[in-house]
Short mmCIF file of C-alpha atoms and ligand atoms in Angstrom, two decimals:
data_model
loop_
_atom_site.label_atom_id
_atom_site.label_comp_id
_atom_site.label_asym_id
_atom_site.label_seq_id
_atom_site.Cartn_x
_atom_site.Cartn_y
_atom_site.Cartn_z
CA MET A 1 0.00 0.00 0.00
CA LYS A 2 2.86 2.25 0.78
CA THR A 3 4.16 1.97 -2.77
CA ILE A 4 0.72 2.86 -4.15
CA ASP A 5 0.48 5.96 -2.00
CA GLU A 6 4.02 6.89 -2.92
CA LEU A 7 3.25 6.46 -6.60
CA ALA A 8 0.11 8.59 -6.27
CA GLU A 9 2.10 11.29 -4.51
CA ALA A 10 4.79 11.25 -7.18
CA VAL A 11 2.52 11.13 -10.24
CA LEU A 12 -0.55 13.26 -9.51
CA PRO A 13 1.38 16.55 -8.95
CA ARG A 14 3.34 15.93 -12.17
CA ILE A 15 0.09 15.59 -14.10
CA ALA A 16 -1.10 18.89 -12.69
CA ALA A 17 2.21 20.53 -13.53
CA ALA A 18 2.61 19.17 -17.07
CA LYS A 19 3.24 22.09 -19.42
CA ASP A 20 1.99 20.59 -22.64
CA THR A 21 0.28 17.55 -24.12
CA ALA A 22 3.61 16.05 -25.20
CA GLU A 23 4.88 16.06 -21.64
CA LEU A 24 1.59 14.59 -20.51
CA GLU A 25 1.83 11.76 -23.04
CA HIS A 26 5.35 11.05 -21.86
CA LEU A 27 4.08 10.77 -18.31
CA ARG A 28 1.23 8.49 -19.32
CA VAL A 29 3.61 6.06 -20.96
CA GLU A 30 5.93 6.24 -17.96
CA VAL A 31 3.16 5.26 -15.54
CA LEU A 32 0.50 3.36 -17.50
CA GLY A 33 2.49 2.07 -20.50
CA LYS A 34 3.62 -1.51 -20.93
CA LYS A 35 6.73 -0.82 -18.95
CA GLY A 36 5.05 1.80 -16.79
CA SER A 37 5.50 2.02 -13.05
CA LEU A 38 1.85 1.31 -12.19
CA THR A 39 1.71 -1.48 -14.74
CA ALA A 40 4.71 -3.01 -13.02
CA LEU A 41 2.97 -2.78 -9.65
CA LEU A 42 -0.12 -4.51 -11.03
CA ARG A 43 2.07 -7.16 -12.57
CA GLY A 44 3.71 -7.87 -9.24
CA LEU A 45 0.30 -8.54 -7.75
CA GLY A 46 0.74 -12.29 -8.12
CA GLN A 47 3.71 -12.36 -5.82
CA LEU A 48 1.79 -10.84 -2.94
CA ALA A 49 0.33 -12.86 -0.16
CA GLU A 50 -3.22 -13.83 -0.98
CA GLU A 51 -4.92 -11.83 1.78
CA LYS A 52 -3.23 -8.62 0.63
CA ARG A 53 -3.86 -9.17 -3.06
CA ALA A 54 -7.48 -8.00 -3.22
CA GLU A 55 -6.92 -4.84 -1.24
CA PHE A 56 -3.73 -3.94 -3.12
CA GLY A 57 -5.33 -4.70 -6.46
CA GLN A 58 -8.30 -2.49 -5.67
CA ALA A 59 -6.06 0.36 -4.59
CA ALA A 60 -3.89 0.03 -7.68
CA ASN A 61 -6.88 -0.06 -10.01
CA SER A 62 -8.48 2.90 -8.35
CA LEU A 63 -5.21 4.82 -8.68
CA ARG A 64 -5.11 3.88 -12.35
CA ASP A 65 -8.66 5.21 -12.82
CA GLN A 66 -7.74 8.36 -10.97
CA ILE A 67 -4.59 8.87 -13.03
CA GLU A 68 -6.49 8.29 -16.27
CA GLU A 69 -9.16 10.77 -15.25
CA ARG A 70 -6.60 13.41 -14.27
CA LEU A 71 -4.67 12.80 -17.48
CA ALA A 72 -7.82 13.29 -19.55
CA GLU A 73 -8.78 16.48 -17.73
CA ARG A 74 -5.31 17.92 -18.03
CA ARG A 75 -5.04 16.88 -21.68
CA GLU A 76 -8.24 18.65 -22.53
CA HIS A 77 -7.08 21.77 -20.77
CA LEU A 78 -3.63 21.79 -22.39
CA ALA A 79 -4.98 20.96 -25.86
CA ALA A 80 -7.37 23.89 -25.69
CA ALA A 81 -4.55 26.21 -24.63
CA GLU A 82 -2.35 24.91 -27.42
CA LEU A 83 -5.08 25.41 -29.99
CA GLU A 84 -5.66 28.92 -28.72
CA LYS A 85 -1.97 29.64 -29.03
CA ARG A 86 -1.82 28.32 -32.57
CA ILE A 87 -4.81 30.38 -33.61
CA SER A 88 -3.45 33.57 -32.18
CA ALA A 89 -0.04 32.96 -33.71
CA GLY A 90 -1.52 32.65 -37.17
CA ALA A 91 -4.06 35.40 -36.76
CA LEU A 92 -4.18 38.77 -38.47
CA ASP A 93 -2.33 41.43 -36.56
CA VAL A 94 -4.41 44.50 -37.13
CA THR A 95 -1.69 46.71 -35.72
CA LEU A 96 0.72 45.85 -38.56
CA PRO A 97 0.99 48.47 -41.27
CA GLY A 98 -0.83 47.23 -44.38
CA ARG A 99 0.74 46.50 -47.74
CA THR A 100 -0.05 49.48 -49.88
CA ASN A 101 -1.51 48.99 -53.28
CA THR A 102 0.13 51.66 -55.38
CA VAL A 103 -2.46 52.88 -57.81
CA GLY A 104 -1.31 55.34 -60.43
CA SER A 105 -2.90 58.71 -60.87
CA GLN A 106 -3.35 61.21 -63.63
CA HIS A 107 -0.23 63.11 -64.64
CA LEU A 108 -0.31 66.83 -63.94
CA ILE A 109 -0.30 67.60 -67.68
CA SER A 110 -3.24 65.29 -68.43
CA ARG A 111 -5.17 66.79 -65.54
CA LEU A 112 -4.45 70.36 -66.56
CA THR A 113 -5.34 69.57 -70.18
CA GLU A 114 -8.67 68.22 -68.98
CA GLU A 115 -9.17 71.30 -66.84
CA ILE A 116 -8.55 73.57 -69.85
CA VAL A 117 -10.88 71.49 -72.03
CA ASN A 118 -13.60 71.69 -69.38
CA ILE A 119 -13.41 75.48 -69.20
CA PHE A 120 -14.11 75.67 -72.93
CA ARG A 121 -16.73 72.93 -72.81
CA GLY A 122 -18.54 75.24 -70.43
CA LEU A 123 -18.55 77.84 -73.21
CA GLY A 124 -20.06 75.35 -75.66
CA TYR A 125 -16.89 74.18 -77.44
CA SER A 126 -16.54 70.56 -78.48
CA VAL A 127 -13.32 68.56 -78.66
CA GLU A 128 -11.78 67.36 -81.92
CA ALA A 129 -8.92 64.88 -81.93
CA GLY A 130 -6.03 65.83 -84.16
CA GLN A 131 -3.27 63.60 -85.48
CA GLN A 132 0.35 63.58 -84.38
CA VAL A 133 1.70 62.38 -87.71
CA GLU A 134 0.69 65.05 -90.14
CA THR A 135 1.50 66.17 -93.64
CA ASP A 136 3.35 69.34 -94.42
CA TYR A 137 0.14 70.60 -96.03
CA TYR A 138 -1.85 70.58 -92.77
CA ASN A 139 1.02 71.55 -90.51
CA PHE A 140 2.24 74.45 -92.67
CA THR A 141 0.84 75.10 -96.12
CA ALA A 142 -2.87 75.36 -95.39
CA LEU A 143 -1.96 77.44 -92.35
CA ASN A 144 -0.63 80.08 -94.71
CA THR A 145 2.99 79.34 -93.86
CA PRO A 146 5.21 80.37 -96.79
CA PRO A 147 7.48 77.70 -98.27
CA ASP A 148 10.58 79.46 -96.97
CA HIS A 149 9.30 79.88 -93.42
CA PRO A 150 12.09 78.91 -90.99
CA SER A 151 9.84 76.56 -88.99
CA ARG A 152 9.68 74.21 -91.98
CA GLY A 153 13.40 73.68 -91.85
CA LEU A 154 14.93 70.48 -90.60
CA GLN A 155 16.14 72.55 -87.70
CA ASP A 156 12.67 72.71 -86.14
CA THR A 157 10.64 69.87 -87.61
CA PHE A 158 10.91 66.11 -87.42
CA TYR A 159 10.40 64.84 -90.95
CA VAL A 160 9.01 61.32 -91.15
CA VAL A 161 9.11 61.19 -94.93
CA ASP A 162 11.17 63.94 -96.49
CA ARG A 163 10.27 64.71 -100.08
CA SER A 164 13.00 67.32 -100.08
CA GLY A 165 11.54 70.14 -98.04
CA ALA A 166 10.17 73.36 -99.43
CA GLN A 167 10.44 72.20 -103.02
CA ALA A 168 7.93 69.41 -102.39
CA ALA A 169 5.59 71.80 -100.63
CA ILE A 170 5.58 74.11 -103.60
CA SER A 171 4.93 71.30 -106.07
CA GLY A 172 2.04 70.05 -103.97
CA GLU A 173 3.77 66.86 -102.88
CA SER A 174 3.52 66.87 -99.17
CA ASP A 175 6.13 65.73 -96.68
CA VAL A 176 5.08 63.72 -93.68
CA VAL A 177 6.04 65.31 -90.39
CA LEU A 178 5.51 64.96 -86.67
CA ARG A 179 3.30 67.96 -86.17
CA THR A 180 5.04 70.95 -84.62
CA GLN A 181 1.76 72.53 -83.54
CA THR A 182 -1.87 71.55 -83.06
CA SER A 183 -2.97 74.28 -85.48
CA GLY A 184 -3.32 71.74 -88.30
CA ALA A 185 -6.44 70.49 -86.54
CA GLN A 186 -8.08 73.77 -87.58
CA ILE A 187 -7.79 72.76 -91.23
CA HIS A 188 -9.08 69.22 -90.66
CA VAL A 189 -12.10 70.57 -88.79
CA MET A 190 -12.93 73.22 -91.38
CA GLU A 191 -12.60 70.68 -94.19
CA LYS A 192 -15.32 68.50 -92.77
CA GLN A 193 -17.50 70.97 -90.88
CA ARG A 194 -19.19 74.19 -91.93
CA PRO A 195 -19.56 77.13 -89.50
CA PRO A 196 -20.61 77.73 -86.81
CA ILE A 197 -17.45 76.09 -85.47
CA TYR A 198 -16.44 76.18 -81.81
CA ILE A 199 -13.79 73.54 -81.20
CA LEU A 200 -10.83 72.71 -79.05
CA SER A 201 -8.10 70.28 -80.03
CA PRO A 202 -5.60 69.17 -77.41
CA GLY A 203 -2.63 66.94 -78.12
CA ARG A 204 1.06 66.31 -78.30
CA VAL A 205 3.42 68.17 -80.62
CA TYR A 206 7.09 67.66 -81.55
CA ARG A 207 9.99 69.94 -82.26
CA ARG A 208 13.66 69.37 -82.84
CA ASP A 209 14.63 71.06 -79.61
CA VAL A 210 17.10 69.84 -77.06
CA ALA A 211 15.37 69.58 -73.69
CA ASP A 212 16.37 72.38 -71.33
CA PRO A 213 14.56 74.16 -68.47
CA SER A 214 12.27 76.00 -70.91
CA HIS A 215 12.18 73.72 -74.01
CA LEU A 216 10.98 70.17 -74.59
CA PRO A 217 11.25 68.14 -77.82
CA GLN A 218 7.70 66.97 -77.21
CA PHE A 219 5.00 68.79 -75.35
CA THR A 220 1.26 69.36 -75.22
CA GLN A 221 -0.75 72.07 -76.89
CA VAL A 222 -4.39 73.01 -76.83
CA GLU A 223 -5.69 74.58 -80.01
CA GLY A 224 -8.91 76.55 -80.17
CA LEU A 225 -10.91 77.64 -83.20
CA VAL A 226 -14.08 79.67 -83.61
CA VAL A 227 -15.64 80.44 -86.99
CA ASP A 228 -19.05 82.05 -87.12
CA LYS A 229 -20.88 85.10 -88.44
CA GLY A 230 -19.83 88.40 -86.89
CA ILE A 231 -16.93 87.14 -84.78
CA SER A 232 -14.68 90.04 -83.79
CA PHE A 233 -11.47 90.62 -81.90
CA ALA A 234 -13.64 91.60 -78.91
CA ASP A 235 -14.96 88.02 -78.79
CA LEU A 236 -11.39 86.74 -78.84
CA LYS A 237 -10.37 89.05 -75.99
CA GLY A 238 -13.40 88.30 -73.87
CA THR A 239 -13.02 84.55 -74.32
CA LEU A 240 -9.33 84.39 -73.50
CA ASP A 241 -9.59 86.82 -70.59
CA TYR A 242 -12.33 84.61 -69.11
CA PHE A 243 -10.18 81.53 -69.73
CA CYS A 244 -7.12 83.04 -67.98
CA LYS A 245 -9.15 84.01 -64.95
CA GLN A 246 -10.59 80.50 -64.75
CA VAL A 247 -7.17 78.88 -64.86
CA PHE A 248 -5.10 81.30 -62.82
CA GLY A 249 -7.61 83.12 -60.63
CA ALA A 250 -10.16 85.93 -60.93
CA GLU A 251 -7.68 88.55 -59.75
CA ARG A 252 -5.31 87.99 -62.66
CA LEU A 253 -5.20 90.53 -65.51
CA THR A 254 -4.53 89.86 -69.18
CA ARG A 255 -2.89 91.90 -71.88
CA PHE A 256 -2.77 91.37 -75.63
CA ARG A 257 0.50 92.18 -77.38
CA PRO A 258 0.67 92.44 -81.17
CA HIS A 259 2.58 89.52 -82.67
CA PHE A 260 2.87 87.58 -85.91
CA PHE A 261 1.53 84.15 -86.82
CA PRO A 262 1.11 83.14 -90.47
CA PHE A 263 -2.45 81.85 -90.00
CA THR A 264 -3.96 84.77 -88.08
CA GLU A 265 -4.27 88.46 -88.88
CA PRO A 266 -4.10 90.40 -86.68
CA SER A 267 -2.21 88.17 -84.26
CA ALA A 268 -1.39 88.62 -80.61
CA GLU A 269 0.35 87.02 -77.73
CA VAL A 270 -1.51 86.96 -74.45
CA ASP A 271 0.18 87.68 -71.16
CA VAL A 272 -1.32 87.13 -67.74
CA SER A 273 -0.27 89.27 -64.79
CA CYS A 274 2.38 87.66 -62.61
CA GLY A 275 0.84 85.78 -59.69
CA ILE A 276 3.89 86.25 -57.52
CA CYS A 277 4.42 90.01 -57.66
CA HIS A 278 0.94 90.91 -59.00
CA GLY A 279 2.45 92.97 -61.79
CA GLN A 280 5.11 94.76 -59.75
CA GLY A 281 7.95 92.89 -61.46
CA CYS A 282 9.95 90.09 -59.87
CA ARG A 283 12.39 87.34 -60.76
CA PHE A 284 9.61 84.93 -61.80
CA CYS A 285 8.32 87.34 -64.48
CA LYS A 286 11.82 88.64 -65.23
CA GLY A 287 10.87 92.04 -63.89
CA THR A 288 8.06 92.64 -66.41
CA GLY A 289 5.05 91.88 -64.20
CA TRP A 290 3.63 89.70 -67.04
CA LEU A 291 3.85 86.05 -68.10
CA GLU A 292 3.33 85.03 -71.72
CA ILE A 293 0.88 82.16 -71.96
CA LEU A 294 -0.56 81.79 -75.46
CA GLY A 295 -0.74 82.90 -79.07
CA CYS A 296 -3.93 83.93 -80.85
CA GLY A 297 -5.47 86.01 -83.57
CA MET A 298 -8.25 86.43 -86.11
CA VAL A 299 -8.24 83.58 -88.63
CA ASP A 300 -6.46 84.83 -91.76
CA PRO A 301 -8.81 85.01 -94.79
CA ASN A 302 -6.18 83.03 -96.71
CA VAL A 303 -6.68 80.10 -94.33
CA LEU A 304 -10.45 80.25 -94.82
CA GLY A 305 -9.70 80.23 -98.56
CA PHE A 306 -7.89 76.89 -98.27
CA VAL A 307 -11.03 75.28 -96.87
CA ASP A 308 -13.60 77.11 -98.97
CA ILE A 309 -15.19 79.19 -96.27
CA ASP A 310 -16.20 82.62 -97.52
CA PRO A 311 -14.29 85.26 -95.51
CA GLU A 312 -16.91 87.83 -96.50
CA GLU A 313 -19.57 85.82 -94.72
CA TYR A 314 -17.64 84.33 -91.84
CA SER A 315 -14.87 85.38 -89.52
CA GLY A 316 -13.20 83.64 -86.64
CA PHE A 317 -10.44 83.54 -84.12
CA ALA A 318 -7.91 80.91 -83.13
CA PHE A 319 -5.58 80.38 -80.25
CA GLY A 320 -2.95 77.91 -79.14
CA MET A 321 -1.31 77.33 -75.81
CA GLY A 322 1.36 75.08 -74.35
CA VAL A 323 0.05 73.07 -71.43
CA GLU A 324 3.52 72.45 -69.93
CA ARG A 325 4.15 76.17 -69.94
CA ILE A 326 0.83 76.89 -68.24
CA ALA A 327 1.60 74.19 -65.66
CA ALA A 328 5.01 75.72 -65.04
CA LEU A 329 3.49 79.16 -64.52
CA LYS A 330 0.60 77.93 -62.43
CA TYR A 331 2.62 75.65 -60.16
CA ASN A 332 5.96 77.43 -60.28
CA VAL A 333 7.86 74.59 -61.98
CA SER A 334 11.36 75.87 -62.65
CA ASP A 335 12.41 73.16 -65.13
CA LEU A 336 10.01 71.79 -67.76
CA ARG A 337 12.03 68.56 -68.00
CA MET A 338 10.62 67.51 -64.62
CA LEU A 339 7.25 67.17 -66.37
CA LEU A 340 8.66 64.44 -68.64
CA GLU A 341 10.74 62.48 -66.18
CA GLY A 342 8.00 60.70 -64.23
CA ASP A 343 9.79 61.17 -60.92
CA MET A 344 7.17 60.44 -58.25
CA ARG A 345 8.83 62.75 -55.72
CA PHE A 346 8.05 65.61 -58.07
CA LEU A 347 4.67 64.44 -59.36
CA ARG A 348 3.23 63.64 -55.93
CA GLN A 349 3.15 67.33 -55.12
CA PHE A 350 0.24 67.93 -57.45
N1 DAH B 1 0.60 77.28 -83.24
C1 DAH B 1 1.24 78.35 -82.50
C2 DAH B 1 2.53 77.85 -81.89
O1 DAH B 1 2.74 76.67 -81.82
C3 DAH B 1 0.32 78.87 -81.44
C4 DAH B 1 -0.86 79.60 -81.99
C5 DAH B 1 -0.78 80.94 -82.22
C6 DAH B 1 -2.01 78.94 -82.34
C7 DAH B 1 -1.83 81.66 -82.74
C8 DAH B 1 -3.10 79.64 -82.85
C9 DAH B 1 -2.97 81.01 -83.05
O2 DAH B 1 -4.24 79.07 -83.18
O3 DAH B 1 -4.05 81.69 -83.57
O4 DAH B 1 3.31 78.66 -81.49
#
């Protein structure tokens, strides 16, 4: 009996103290397994004197029941704890920073182009797509650009198919060029549409320029064209003054400076008052108080002649602006090349 009590004293506390189910299983084998200590005691039963056998056997069996019961209880408890631990180890930690999904966004130039288009849509203009690969006829000739005009030269224009420059233009054979301006869209529109015409044509243009802080070999222009009865220079001024105030702010002033473009007469360049010094003159506006933002003018009757619109009946105005330049002036971008580079550190600011 002493050995049974001793065994109970040795085993039961170890069951209670077992740290995990593996340790518990170890203990079970040690006590109840084939070579276990209690099994050995039960086996030795036969050697006991007969009168002690029944009592000893009962005690040993009852200890075995007790041990099995305790083992089962403890196993259940430990298994639950282990499961809990496994679940929490694999669980989502809501305090971890998430993996960001980097979604792209509209480039500043696309956004500003859309903004410009929307201002004119509000005035009833519609949008006409132009084409980036153009013939000399649409890019120059029909825009009243004389054959010897410097912009036709290889210096300024990318020729895709060169039928030997000005000579081809004169003979009516047209070179294929990357358009240097969106103005050719005016001709395409007037060829297929009769007045009233109120259109805008945004798109990319190309020039043989080396990129520097104020020049890009490819950039974005927005062309505008109005042809209707009784259109005057006052309409042109009112429209572009409204446009400038929409883009830059109601407090900004505009001025129209006489200029020359082959396809408009009279022509002008439009300046907007400097937003930094408000016309006082500063470094940004090179001391003038004004920033040049676009070219414009009344459509030259010669241009209307190319598309068979009677200049006695109709008149119109046209304008063209560089979106990169407007972006630079609006957001104070000191180097236009940053608009082409796609550097997120720069682009994220807008
Ligand atoms: N095409 C001219 C340029 O690239 C800009 C321009 C000036 C467009 C006057 C026009 C205009 O429609 O009337 O410099």
